[in-house]
């Protein structure tokens, strides 16, 4: 996690740094109001994948119309990973794709990263020339704010990028996980994915079963407090639940979270509170969910004595969290089952 970004809390910097921790998780709302519907029934995807015109209305309300379904797709890494799970292969990606060791980043999912053109691997990196060479039909990314800012598309080159192909934005802001999951399902279907296939249908069923399990686990352990955190060298971030799709969804299923006050989250753009390592014990917690992205320090590598003394850490009640979930049902099942299992086994230590 870049401390440089943390020290410059612009909206995008907030999200790119530990802020996206605060991003916490994302959820979408079955039965939420229109403001959190993630597009709702009027944000429909239509079109024939193999022939005929293609149309998709994204979460900005922008309708993209092409003479045929796009074949040259460029997407944010996490979006590309979700589409891959539905059988859609993109040509280019941008965002965390390859680790320093040359392996696939956690946000790349099951993609074979050797088969995609990596246009940018870190924040503010996007090779416009390589992008143009791909002759893109469409660019697809997520959005972590209400203004329609495309995630990981650099501010400095966004206008040049926009001129080369239309874009589609899927909102992962202030809604429950189920909403963007449904939107990605619709998008994949419009691009030609066979969602009647056993693999897709089974994944959706397993997600629903995992949600039922998590709801039951939360109901059985109402006194267990869960804290969503992320670690950098200098700071520990405690995420609030109000803007993150995963945390909003888990909360809706009955999970009790540590919730920093709004005043404490102000510097983090409403996403999170920043704590010094000396104050990492500010909030009592029984389970700690830690940011699994490569930009964050992982629990096994945290050397701070104050961290090691936390009751949840001493009890071994620390699990991984994906603040930027790969939006396929297959990849979101483990998010629910990991938390459900932790709740089922958790002891009250706070």
Tab-separated table of N, CA and C in Angstrom, residues 159-320:
chain	number	residue	atom	x	y	z
A	159	UNK	N	-9.040	11.401	-21.137
A	159	UNK	CA	-9.668	11.958	-22.346
A	159	UNK	C	-9.154	11.257	-23.605
A	160	UNK	N	-7.850	11.001	-23.656
A	160	UNK	CA	-7.282	10.282	-24.794
A	160	UNK	C	-7.865	8.873	-24.875
A	161	UNK	N	-7.990	8.246	-23.726
A	161	UNK	CA	-8.521	6.883	-23.666
A	161	UNK	C	-9.978	6.855	-24.124
A	162	UNK	N	-10.743	7.855	-23.711
A	162	UNK	CA	-12.166	7.908	-24.037
A	162	UNK	C	-12.412	8.060	-25.535
A	163	UNK	N	-11.475	8.675	-26.237
A	163	UNK	CA	-11.660	8.898	-27.674
A	163	UNK	C	-11.472	7.626	-28.500
A	164	UNK	N	-10.832	6.623	-27.920
A	164	UNK	CA	-10.490	5.419	-28.668
A	164	UNK	C	-11.587	4.358	-28.679
A	165	UNK	N	-12.465	4.388	-27.676
A	165	UNK	CA	-13.551	3.403	-27.614
A	165	UNK	C	-14.553	3.835	-26.551
A	166	UNK	N	-15.818	3.433	-26.695
A	166	UNK	CA	-16.797	3.728	-25.645
A	166	UNK	C	-16.475	2.919	-24.386
A	167	UNK	N	-17.026	3.332	-23.275
A	167	UNK	CA	-16.749	2.655	-22.012
A	167	UNK	C	-18.034	2.232	-21.316
A	168	UNK	N	-17.889	1.216	-20.472
A	168	UNK	CA	-18.984	0.714	-19.642
A	168	UNK	C	-18.509	0.737	-18.197
A	169	UNK	N	-19.326	1.299	-17.313
A	169	UNK	CA	-18.988	1.357	-15.898
A	169	UNK	C	-19.975	0.568	-15.060
A	170	UNK	N	-19.456	-0.278	-14.168
A	170	UNK	CA	-20.282	-1.051	-13.242
A	170	UNK	C	-20.034	-0.503	-11.843
A	171	UNK	N	-21.069	0.006	-11.213
A	171	UNK	CA	-20.907	0.651	-9.907
A	171	UNK	C	-20.725	-0.358	-8.781
A	172	UNK	N	-19.700	-0.102	-7.962
A	172	UNK	CA	-19.485	-0.872	-6.745
A	172	UNK	C	-19.424	0.105	-5.572
A	173	UNK	N	-20.277	1.079	-5.623
A	173	UNK	CA	-20.283	2.159	-4.634
A	173	UNK	C	-21.614	2.210	-3.901
A	174	UNK	N	-21.567	2.107	-2.575
A	174	UNK	CA	-22.729	2.324	-1.720
A	174	UNK	C	-23.906	1.437	-2.120
A	175	UNK	N	-23.652	0.155	-2.250
A	175	UNK	CA	-24.694	-0.819	-2.528
A	175	UNK	C	-24.229	-2.182	-2.043
A	176	UNK	N	-25.114	-3.150	-2.060
A	176	UNK	CA	-24.739	-4.468	-1.603
A	176	UNK	C	-24.164	-5.299	-2.736
A	177	UNK	N	-23.379	-6.287	-2.379
A	177	UNK	CA	-22.661	-7.122	-3.325
A	177	UNK	C	-23.543	-7.716	-4.413
A	178	UNK	N	-24.762	-8.052	-4.053
A	178	UNK	CA	-25.641	-8.719	-5.011
A	178	UNK	C	-25.967	-7.851	-6.219
A	179	UNK	N	-25.932	-6.547	-6.077
A	179	UNK	CA	-26.258	-5.659	-7.207
A	179	UNK	C	-25.189	-5.691	-8.297
A	180	UNK	N	-23.924	-5.417	-7.988
A	180	UNK	CA	-22.924	-5.503	-9.043
A	180	UNK	C	-22.732	-6.923	-9.567
A	181	UNK	N	-22.984	-7.921	-8.734
A	181	UNK	CA	-22.931	-9.299	-9.220
A	181	UNK	C	-23.954	-9.515	-10.331
A	182	UNK	N	-25.145	-9.004	-10.110
A	182	UNK	CA	-26.197	-9.133	-11.114
A	182	UNK	C	-25.859	-8.347	-12.374
A	183	UNK	N	-25.284	-7.172	-12.206
A	183	UNK	CA	-24.910	-6.346	-13.363
A	183	UNK	C	-23.821	-7.031	-14.196
A	184	UNK	N	-22.848	-7.652	-13.529
A	184	UNK	CA	-21.791	-8.348	-14.258
A	184	UNK	C	-22.360	-9.573	-14.980
A	185	UNK	N	-23.318	-10.226	-14.365
A	185	UNK	CA	-24.021	-11.360	-14.980
A	185	UNK	C	-24.712	-10.897	-16.268
A	186	UNK	N	-25.411	-9.763	-16.179
A	186	UNK	CA	-26.110	-9.217	-17.342
A	186	UNK	C	-25.126	-8.818	-18.442
A	187	UNK	N	-24.024	-8.216	-18.030
A	187	UNK	CA	-23.016	-7.788	-18.992
A	187	UNK	C	-22.406	-8.997	-19.703
A	188	UNK	N	-22.060	-10.013	-18.934
A	188	UNK	CA	-21.477	-11.222	-19.521
A	188	UNK	C	-22.446	-11.874	-20.500
A	189	UNK	N	-23.704	-11.919	-20.119
A	189	UNK	CA	-24.711	-12.514	-20.995
A	189	UNK	C	-24.812	-11.741	-22.307
A	190	UNK	N	-24.760	-10.420	-22.218
A	190	UNK	CA	-24.851	-9.600	-23.422
A	190	UNK	C	-23.653	-9.813	-24.342
A	191	UNK	N	-22.523	-10.196	-23.742
A	191	UNK	CA	-21.293	-10.409	-24.509
A	191	UNK	C	-21.197	-11.824	-25.076
A	192	UNK	N	-22.194	-12.644	-24.779
A	192	UNK	CA	-22.225	-13.986	-25.354
A	192	UNK	C	-22.026	-15.126	-24.392
A	193	UNK	N	-21.942	-14.853	-23.091
A	193	UNK	CA	-21.770	-15.923	-22.112
A	193	UNK	C	-23.011	-16.804	-22.063
A	194	UNK	N	-22.801	-18.095	-21.949
A	194	UNK	CA	-23.915	-19.040	-21.808
A	194	UNK	C	-24.185	-19.228	-20.321
A	195	UNK	N	-25.126	-18.476	-19.801
A	195	UNK	CA	-25.402	-18.523	-18.371
A	195	UNK	C	-26.411	-19.604	-18.012
A	196	UNK	N	-26.828	-20.365	-19.014
A	196	UNK	CA	-27.664	-21.536	-18.731
A	196	UNK	C	-26.791	-22.769	-18.509
A	197	UNK	N	-25.500	-22.632	-18.765
A	197	UNK	CA	-24.567	-23.745	-18.579
A	197	UNK	C	-24.494	-24.131	-17.108
A	198	UNK	N	-24.175	-25.383	-16.875
A	198	UNK	CA	-24.160	-25.910	-15.505
A	198	UNK	C	-23.191	-25.143	-14.607
A	199	UNK	N	-22.031	-24.755	-15.139
A	199	UNK	CA	-21.027	-24.065	-14.335
A	199	UNK	C	-21.562	-22.764	-13.762
A	200	UNK	N	-22.215	-21.952	-14.593
A	200	UNK	CA	-22.742	-20.669	-14.129
A	200	UNK	C	-23.905	-20.863	-13.170
A	201	UNK	N	-24.807	-21.769	-13.516
A	201	UNK	CA	-25.980	-22.011	-12.672
A	201	UNK	C	-25.564	-22.560	-11.307
A	202	UNK	N	-24.571	-23.448	-11.300
A	202	UNK	CA	-24.105	-24.035	-10.047
A	202	UNK	C	-23.456	-22.979	-9.160
A	203	UNK	N	-22.681	-22.082	-9.759
A	203	UNK	CA	-22.017	-21.035	-8.984
A	203	UNK	C	-23.040	-20.126	-8.317
A	204	UNK	N	-24.080	-19.783	-9.058
A	204	UNK	CA	-25.119	-18.918	-8.482
A	204	UNK	C	-25.842	-19.618	-7.343
A	205	UNK	N	-26.101	-20.909	-7.504
A	205	UNK	CA	-26.755	-21.673	-6.445
A	205	UNK	C	-25.872	-21.758	-5.210
A	206	UNK	N	-24.573	-21.984	-5.422
A	206	UNK	CA	-23.645	-22.065	-4.286
A	206	UNK	C	-23.549	-20.731	-3.554
A	207	UNK	N	-23.642	-19.633	-4.302
A	207	UNK	CA	-23.628	-18.306	-3.671
A	207	UNK	C	-24.847	-18.142	-2.768
A	208	UNK	N	-25.999	-18.523	-3.262
A	208	UNK	CA	-27.230	-18.404	-2.481
A	208	UNK	C	-27.166	-19.275	-1.229
A	209	UNK	N	-26.592	-20.464	-1.360
A	209	UNK	CA	-26.449	-21.352	-0.207
A	209	UNK	C	-25.455	-20.772	0.798
A	210	UNK	N	-24.395	-20.157	0.298
A	210	UNK	CA	-23.403	-19.553	1.190
A	210	UNK	C	-24.000	-18.371	1.940
A	211	UNK	N	-24.864	-17.610	1.274
A	211	UNK	CA	-25.526	-16.479	1.932
A	211	UNK	C	-26.434	-16.979	3.053
A	212	UNK	N	-27.132	-18.075	2.802
A	212	UNK	CA	-27.991	-18.666	3.828
A	212	UNK	C	-27.160	-19.124	5.017
A	213	UNK	N	-26.021	-19.720	4.728
A	213	UNK	CA	-25.140	-20.174	5.799
A	213	UNK	C	-24.610	-19.007	6.617
A	214	UNK	N	-24.205	-17.934	5.958
A	214	UNK	CA	-23.682	-16.776	6.671
A	214	UNK	C	-24.762	-16.129	7.527
A	215	UNK	N	-25.961	-16.050	7.002
A	215	UNK	CA	-27.057	-15.474	7.783
A	215	UNK	C	-27.291	-16.294	9.056
A	216	UNK	N	-27.272	-17.611	8.919
A	216	UNK	CA	-27.482	-18.481	10.071
A	216	UNK	C	-26.347	-18.350	11.082
A	217	UNK	N	-25.110	-18.259	10.592
A	217	UNK	CA	-23.960	-18.128	11.484
A	217	UNK	C	-24.009	-16.820	12.250
A	218	UNK	N	-24.402	-15.751	11.575
A	218	UNK	CA	-24.500	-14.441	12.228
A	218	UNK	C	-25.606	-14.449	13.285
A	219	UNK	N	-26.704	-15.107	12.978
A	219	UNK	CA	-27.821	-15.173	13.922
A	219	UNK	C	-27.440	-15.974	15.162
A	220	UNK	N	-26.622	-17.005	14.956
A	220	UNK	CA	-26.213	-17.855	16.072
A	220	UNK	C	-25.153	-17.200	16.949
A	221	UNK	N	-24.427	-16.212	16.408
A	221	UNK	CA	-23.356	-15.548	17.167
A	221	UNK	C	-23.543	-14.019	17.141
A	222	UNK	N	-24.652	-13.530	17.675
A	222	UNK	CA	-24.934	-12.085	17.602
A	222	UNK	C	-23.950	-11.218	18.369
A	223	UNK	N	-23.256	-11.796	19.328
A	223	UNK	CA	-22.329	-11.004	20.140
A	223	UNK	C	-20.930	-10.896	19.567
A	224	UNK	N	-20.659	-11.594	18.474
A	224	UNK	CA	-19.328	-11.571	17.873
A	224	UNK	C	-19.159	-10.321	17.012
A	225	UNK	N	-18.132	-9.537	17.315
A	225	UNK	CA	-17.863	-8.309	16.566
A	225	UNK	C	-16.748	-8.545	15.541
A	226	UNK	N	-17.000	-8.097	14.318
A	226	UNK	CA	-16.044	-8.267	13.228
A	226	UNK	C	-15.475	-6.909	12.835
A	227	UNK	N	-14.170	-6.831	12.664
A	227	UNK	CA	-13.524	-5.592	12.232
A	227	UNK	C	-12.868	-5.819	10.875
A	228	UNK	N	-13.118	-4.924	9.932
A	228	UNK	CA	-12.485	-4.987	8.619
A	228	UNK	C	-11.283	-4.052	8.619
A	229	UNK	N	-10.103	-4.599	8.379
A	229	UNK	CA	-8.898	-3.791	8.467
A	229	UNK	C	-7.982	-3.937	7.268
A	230	UNK	N	-7.014	-3.053	7.179
A	230	UNK	CA	-5.982	-3.108	6.149
A	230	UNK	C	-4.728	-2.484	6.731
A	231	UNK	N	-3.586	-3.045	6.346
A	231	UNK	CA	-2.334	-2.611	6.967
A	231	UNK	C	-1.370	-1.994	5.973
A	232	UNK	N	-0.769	-0.886	6.373
A	232	UNK	CA	0.356	-0.303	5.654
A	232	UNK	C	1.502	-0.179	6.655
A	233	UNK	N	2.633	0.278	6.193
A	233	UNK	CA	3.792	0.357	7.077
A	233	UNK	C	3.543	1.304	8.248
A	234	UNK	N	2.861	2.406	7.989
A	234	UNK	CA	2.701	3.420	9.023
A	234	UNK	C	1.327	3.434	9.677
A	235	UNK	N	0.311	2.925	8.985
A	235	UNK	CA	-1.054	3.060	9.479
A	235	UNK	C	-1.847	1.769	9.372
A	236	UNK	N	-2.855	1.688	10.236
A	236	UNK	CA	-3.834	0.598	10.189
A	236	UNK	C	-5.186	1.242	9.893
A	237	UNK	N	-5.881	0.706	8.901
A	237	UNK	CA	-7.152	1.288	8.473
A	237	UNK	C	-8.311	0.417	8.916
A	238	UNK	N	-9.302	1.044	9.543
A	238	UNK	CA	-10.515	0.336	9.950
A	238	UNK	C	-11.653	0.786	9.044
A	239	UNK	N	-12.185	-0.138	8.297
A	239	UNK	CA	-13.210	0.202	7.320
A	239	UNK	C	-14.593	0.280	7.946
A	240	UNK	N	-15.349	1.282	7.502
A	240	UNK	CA	-16.758	1.331	7.835
A	240	UNK	C	-17.525	0.501	6.819
A	241	UNK	N	-18.772	0.221	7.092
A	241	UNK	CA	-19.540	-0.661	6.208
A	241	UNK	C	-20.416	0.073	5.206
A	242	UNK	N	-20.607	1.381	5.378
A	242	UNK	CA	-21.653	2.069	4.630
A	242	UNK	C	-21.421	2.210	3.136
A	243	UNK	N	-20.193	2.102	2.659
A	243	UNK	CA	-19.937	2.311	1.238
A	243	UNK	C	-19.429	1.070	0.521
A	244	UNK	N	-19.003	0.073	1.268
A	244	UNK	CA	-18.368	-1.110	0.686
A	244	UNK	C	-19.385	-2.195	0.350
A	245	UNK	N	-19.300	-2.727	-0.858
A	245	UNK	CA	-20.320	-3.674	-1.300
A	245	UNK	C	-20.327	-4.962	-0.485
A	246	UNK	N	-19.168	-5.474	-0.120
A	246	UNK	CA	-19.151	-6.721	0.637
A	246	UNK	C	-19.640	-6.499	2.064
A	247	UNK	N	-19.136	-5.442	2.695
A	247	UNK	CA	-19.501	-5.200	4.092
A	247	UNK	C	-20.971	-4.828	4.230
A	248	UNK	N	-21.484	-4.064	3.289
A	248	UNK	CA	-22.915	-3.732	3.338
A	248	UNK	C	-23.756	-5.003	3.244
A	249	UNK	N	-23.331	-5.921	2.402
A	249	UNK	CA	-24.072	-7.160	2.232
A	249	UNK	C	-23.977	-8.040	3.470
A	250	UNK	N	-22.775	-8.193	4.001
A	250	UNK	CA	-22.597	-9.007	5.196
A	250	UNK	C	-23.417	-8.436	6.356
A	251	UNK	N	-23.417	-7.115	6.460
A	251	UNK	CA	-24.212	-6.459	7.508
A	251	UNK	C	-25.700	-6.750	7.317
A	252	UNK	N	-26.151	-6.724	6.069
A	252	UNK	CA	-27.554	-7.012	5.775
A	252	UNK	C	-27.916	-8.447	6.131
A	253	UNK	N	-26.910	-9.337	6.099
A	253	UNK	CA	-27.143	-10.734	6.470
A	253	UNK	C	-27.072	-10.949	7.984
A	254	UNK	N	-26.781	-9.876	8.720
A	254	UNK	CA	-26.827	-9.955	10.175
A	254	UNK	C	-25.495	-9.916	10.891
A	255	UNK	N	-24.392	-9.786	10.156
A	255	UNK	CA	-23.073	-9.739	10.787
A	255	UNK	C	-22.900	-8.415	11.525
A	256	UNK	N	-22.358	-8.472	12.743
A	256	UNK	CA	-22.116	-7.276	13.552
A	256	UNK	C	-20.690	-6.782	13.323
A	257	UNK	N	-20.577	-5.546	12.847
A	257	UNK	CA	-19.262	-4.986	12.536
A	257	UNK	C	-18.868	-3.863	13.493
A	258	UNK	N	-17.559	-3.739	13.691
A	258	UNK	CA	-17.007	-2.543	14.318
A	258	UNK	C	-17.263	-1.406	13.337
A	259	UNK	N	-17.813	-0.310	13.820
A	259	UNK	CA	-18.197	0.786	12.925
A	259	UNK	C	-17.615	2.103	13.415
A	260	UNK	N	-16.520	2.573	12.811
A	260	UNK	CA	-15.970	3.869	13.214
A	260	UNK	C	-17.005	4.967	13.002
A	261	UNK	N	-17.052	5.967	13.884
A	261	UNK	CA	-17.997	7.067	13.690
A	261	UNK	C	-17.698	7.852	12.426
A	262	UNK	N	-18.712	8.494	11.873
A	262	UNK	CA	-18.541	9.256	10.635
A	262	UNK	C	-17.455	10.311	10.761
A	263	UNK	N	-17.362	10.932	11.909
A	263	UNK	CA	-16.343	11.968	12.100
A	263	UNK	C	-14.939	11.394	11.983
A	264	UNK	N	-14.763	10.148	12.424
A	264	UNK	CA	-13.447	9.514	12.363
A	264	UNK	C	-13.092	9.080	10.948
A	265	UNK	N	-14.108	8.859	10.119
A	265	UNK	CA	-13.878	8.406	8.740
A	265	UNK	C	-13.759	9.561	7.752
A	266	UNK	N	-13.877	10.782	8.255
A	266	UNK	CA	-13.892	11.945	7.370
A	266	UNK	C	-12.637	12.048	6.527
A	267	UNK	N	-11.469	11.855	7.142
A	267	UNK	CA	-10.215	11.970	6.410
A	267	UNK	C	-10.085	10.879	5.356
A	268	UNK	N	-10.748	9.763	5.585
A	268	UNK	CA	-10.729	8.656	4.629
A	268	UNK	C	-11.869	8.714	3.650
A	269	UNK	N	-12.426	9.894	3.434
A	269	UNK	CA	-13.479	10.050	2.447
A	269	UNK	C	-14.761	9.328	2.802
A	270	UNK	N	-14.919	8.975	4.072
A	270	UNK	CA	-16.107	8.262	4.503
A	270	UNK	C	-15.950	6.752	4.465
A	271	UNK	N	-14.813	6.280	3.941
A	271	UNK	CA	-14.596	4.846	3.810
A	271	UNK	C	-13.998	4.212	5.066
A	272	UNK	N	-13.063	4.898	5.698
A	272	UNK	CA	-12.297	4.250	6.758
A	272	UNK	C	-11.710	5.266	7.727
A	273	UNK	N	-11.274	4.753	8.867
A	273	UNK	CA	-10.528	5.552	9.848
A	273	UNK	C	-9.081	5.073	9.857
A	274	UNK	N	-8.161	6.022	9.862
A	274	UNK	CA	-6.734	5.694	9.919
A	274	UNK	C	-6.264	5.715	11.366
A	275	UNK	N	-5.581	4.659	11.779
A	275	UNK	CA	-5.059	4.581	13.138
A	275	UNK	C	-3.547	4.372	13.099
A	276	UNK	N	-2.859	4.954	14.058
A	276	UNK	CA	-1.441	4.638	14.217
A	276	UNK	C	-1.375	3.234	14.809
A	277	UNK	N	-0.248	2.584	14.645
A	277	UNK	CA	-0.127	1.226	15.179
A	277	UNK	C	-0.207	1.219	16.709
A	278	UNK	N	0.113	2.338	17.338
A	278	UNK	CA	-0.010	2.415	18.793
A	278	UNK	C	-1.468	2.349	19.227
A	279	UNK	N	-2.354	2.752	18.322
A	279	UNK	CA	-3.784	2.791	18.669
A	279	UNK	C	-4.603	1.710	17.962
A	280	UNK	N	-3.924	0.664	17.510
A	280	UNK	CA	-4.611	-0.376	16.748
A	280	UNK	C	-5.638	-1.131	17.597
A	281	UNK	N	-5.535	-0.987	18.922
A	281	UNK	CA	-6.488	-1.665	19.819
A	281	UNK	C	-7.679	-0.781	20.180
A	282	UNK	N	-7.909	0.281	19.415
A	282	UNK	CA	-8.981	1.226	19.726
A	282	UNK	C	-10.354	0.563	19.759
A	283	UNK	N	-10.579	-0.371	18.846
A	283	UNK	CA	-11.896	-1.005	18.745
A	283	UNK	C	-11.812	-2.483	19.100
A	284	UNK	N	-12.534	-2.924	20.132
A	284	UNK	CA	-12.549	-4.349	20.475
A	284	UNK	C	-13.179	-5.156	19.337
A	285	UNK	N	-12.553	-6.264	18.991
A	285	UNK	CA	-13.078	-7.104	17.918
A	285	UNK	C	-12.774	-8.569	18.206
A	286	UNK	N	-13.675	-9.429	17.789
A	286	UNK	CA	-13.508	-10.867	17.978
A	286	UNK	C	-12.940	-11.542	16.732
A	287	UNK	N	-13.265	-10.988	15.569
A	287	UNK	CA	-12.744	-11.472	14.292
A	287	UNK	C	-12.218	-10.270	13.522
A	288	UNK	N	-11.064	-10.405	12.903
A	288	UNK	CA	-10.533	-9.332	12.069
A	288	UNK	C	-10.420	-9.842	10.636
A	289	UNK	N	-11.027	-9.108	9.702
A	289	UNK	CA	-10.929	-9.411	8.280
A	289	UNK	C	-9.874	-8.488	7.688
A	290	UNK	N	-8.838	-9.067	7.082
A	290	UNK	CA	-7.735	-8.252	6.586
A	290	UNK	C	-7.656	-8.239	5.063
A	291	UNK	N	-7.466	-7.062	4.527
A	291	UNK	CA	-7.313	-6.791	3.094
A	291	UNK	C	-6.317	-7.766	2.462
A	292	UNK	N	-6.773	-8.529	1.446
A	292	UNK	CA	-5.904	-9.533	0.838
A	292	UNK	C	-5.159	-9.046	-0.402
A	293	UNK	N	-5.332	-7.772	-0.757
A	293	UNK	CA	-4.676	-7.271	-1.968
A	293	UNK	C	-3.175	-7.115	-1.767
A	294	UNK	N	-2.445	-7.203	-2.866
A	294	UNK	CA	-0.988	-7.115	-2.777
A	294	UNK	C	-0.506	-5.736	-2.361
A	295	UNK	N	-1.378	-4.736	-2.436
A	295	UNK	CA	-1.005	-3.385	-2.008
A	295	UNK	C	-0.980	-3.256	-0.486
A	296	UNK	N	-1.543	-4.241	0.207
A	296	UNK	CA	-1.604	-4.192	1.672
A	296	UNK	C	-0.625	-5.186	2.280
A	297	UNK	N	-0.123	-4.849	3.464
A	297	UNK	CA	0.726	-5.782	4.196
A	297	UNK	C	-0.160	-6.908	4.726
A	298	UNK	N	0.245	-8.134	4.507
A	298	UNK	CA	-0.552	-9.280	4.929
A	298	UNK	C	-0.280	-9.616	6.403
A	299	UNK	N	-1.268	-10.203	7.087
A	299	UNK	CA	-1.143	-10.461	8.530
A	299	UNK	C	0.137	-11.164	8.941
A	300	UNK	N	0.586	-12.139	8.159
A	300	UNK	CA	1.798	-12.888	8.530
A	300	UNK	C	3.045	-12.011	8.517
A	301	UNK	N	2.961	-10.879	7.831
A	301	UNK	CA	4.119	-9.989	7.707
A	301	UNK	C	4.050	-8.771	8.621
A	302	UNK	N	3.005	-8.668	9.430
A	302	UNK	CA	2.882	-7.545	10.365
A	302	UNK	C	3.747	-7.830	11.596
A	303	UNK	N	4.666	-6.936	11.873
A	303	UNK	CA	5.599	-7.152	12.988
A	303	UNK	C	5.283	-6.299	14.212
A	304	UNK	N	4.319	-5.417	14.114
A	304	UNK	CA	4.000	-4.521	15.224
A	304	UNK	C	3.539	-5.297	16.454
A	305	UNK	N	4.124	-4.979	17.585
A	305	UNK	CA	3.794	-5.686	18.824
A	305	UNK	C	2.338	-5.454	19.229
A	306	UNK	N	1.835	-4.247	18.964
A	306	UNK	CA	0.451	-3.947	19.337
A	306	UNK	C	-0.540	-4.818	18.565
A	307	UNK	N	-0.189	-5.128	17.313
A	307	UNK	CA	-1.035	-6.030	16.509
A	307	UNK	C	-1.033	-7.439	17.117
A	308	UNK	N	0.142	-7.911	17.457
A	308	UNK	CA	0.255	-9.275	17.962
A	308	UNK	C	-0.448	-9.473	19.300
A	309	UNK	N	-0.693	-8.362	20.010
A	309	UNK	CA	-1.360	-8.450	21.308
A	309	UNK	C	-2.883	-8.351	21.207
A	310	UNK	N	-3.398	-8.097	20.024
A	310	UNK	CA	-4.849	-8.008	19.884
A	310	UNK	C	-5.474	-9.369	20.196
A	311	UNK	N	-6.550	-9.389	20.986
A	311	UNK	CA	-7.192	-10.658	21.358
A	311	UNK	C	-7.560	-11.537	20.167
A	312	UNK	N	-8.076	-10.930	19.099
A	312	UNK	CA	-8.464	-11.716	17.925
A	312	UNK	C	-7.247	-12.349	17.260
A	313	UNK	N	-6.132	-11.612	17.252
A	313	UNK	CA	-4.900	-12.134	16.658
A	313	UNK	C	-4.356	-13.285	17.503
A	314	UNK	N	-4.330	-13.102	18.810
A	314	UNK	CA	-3.837	-14.142	19.713
A	314	UNK	C	-4.700	-15.395	19.656
A	315	UNK	N	-5.990	-15.202	19.364
A	315	UNK	CA	-6.923	-16.332	19.287
A	315	UNK	C	-6.932	-16.987	17.909
A	316	UNK	N	-6.169	-16.428	16.982
A	316	UNK	CA	-6.145	-16.987	15.634
A	316	UNK	C	-7.409	-16.720	14.848
A	317	UNK	N	-8.106	-15.630	15.201
A	317	UNK	CA	-9.380	-15.315	14.556
A	317	UNK	C	-9.208	-14.153	13.559
A	318	UNK	N	-8.276	-14.349	12.641
A	318	UNK	CA	-7.994	-13.384	11.578
A	318	UNK	C	-8.218	-14.083	10.242
A	319	UNK	N	-9.019	-13.490	9.382
A	319	UNK	CA	-9.311	-14.075	8.076
A	319	UNK	C	-9.059	-13.043	6.975
A	320	UNK	N	-9.041	-13.511	5.748
A	320	UNK	CA	-8.820	-12.619	4.608
A	320	UNK	C	-10.112	-11.968	4.158
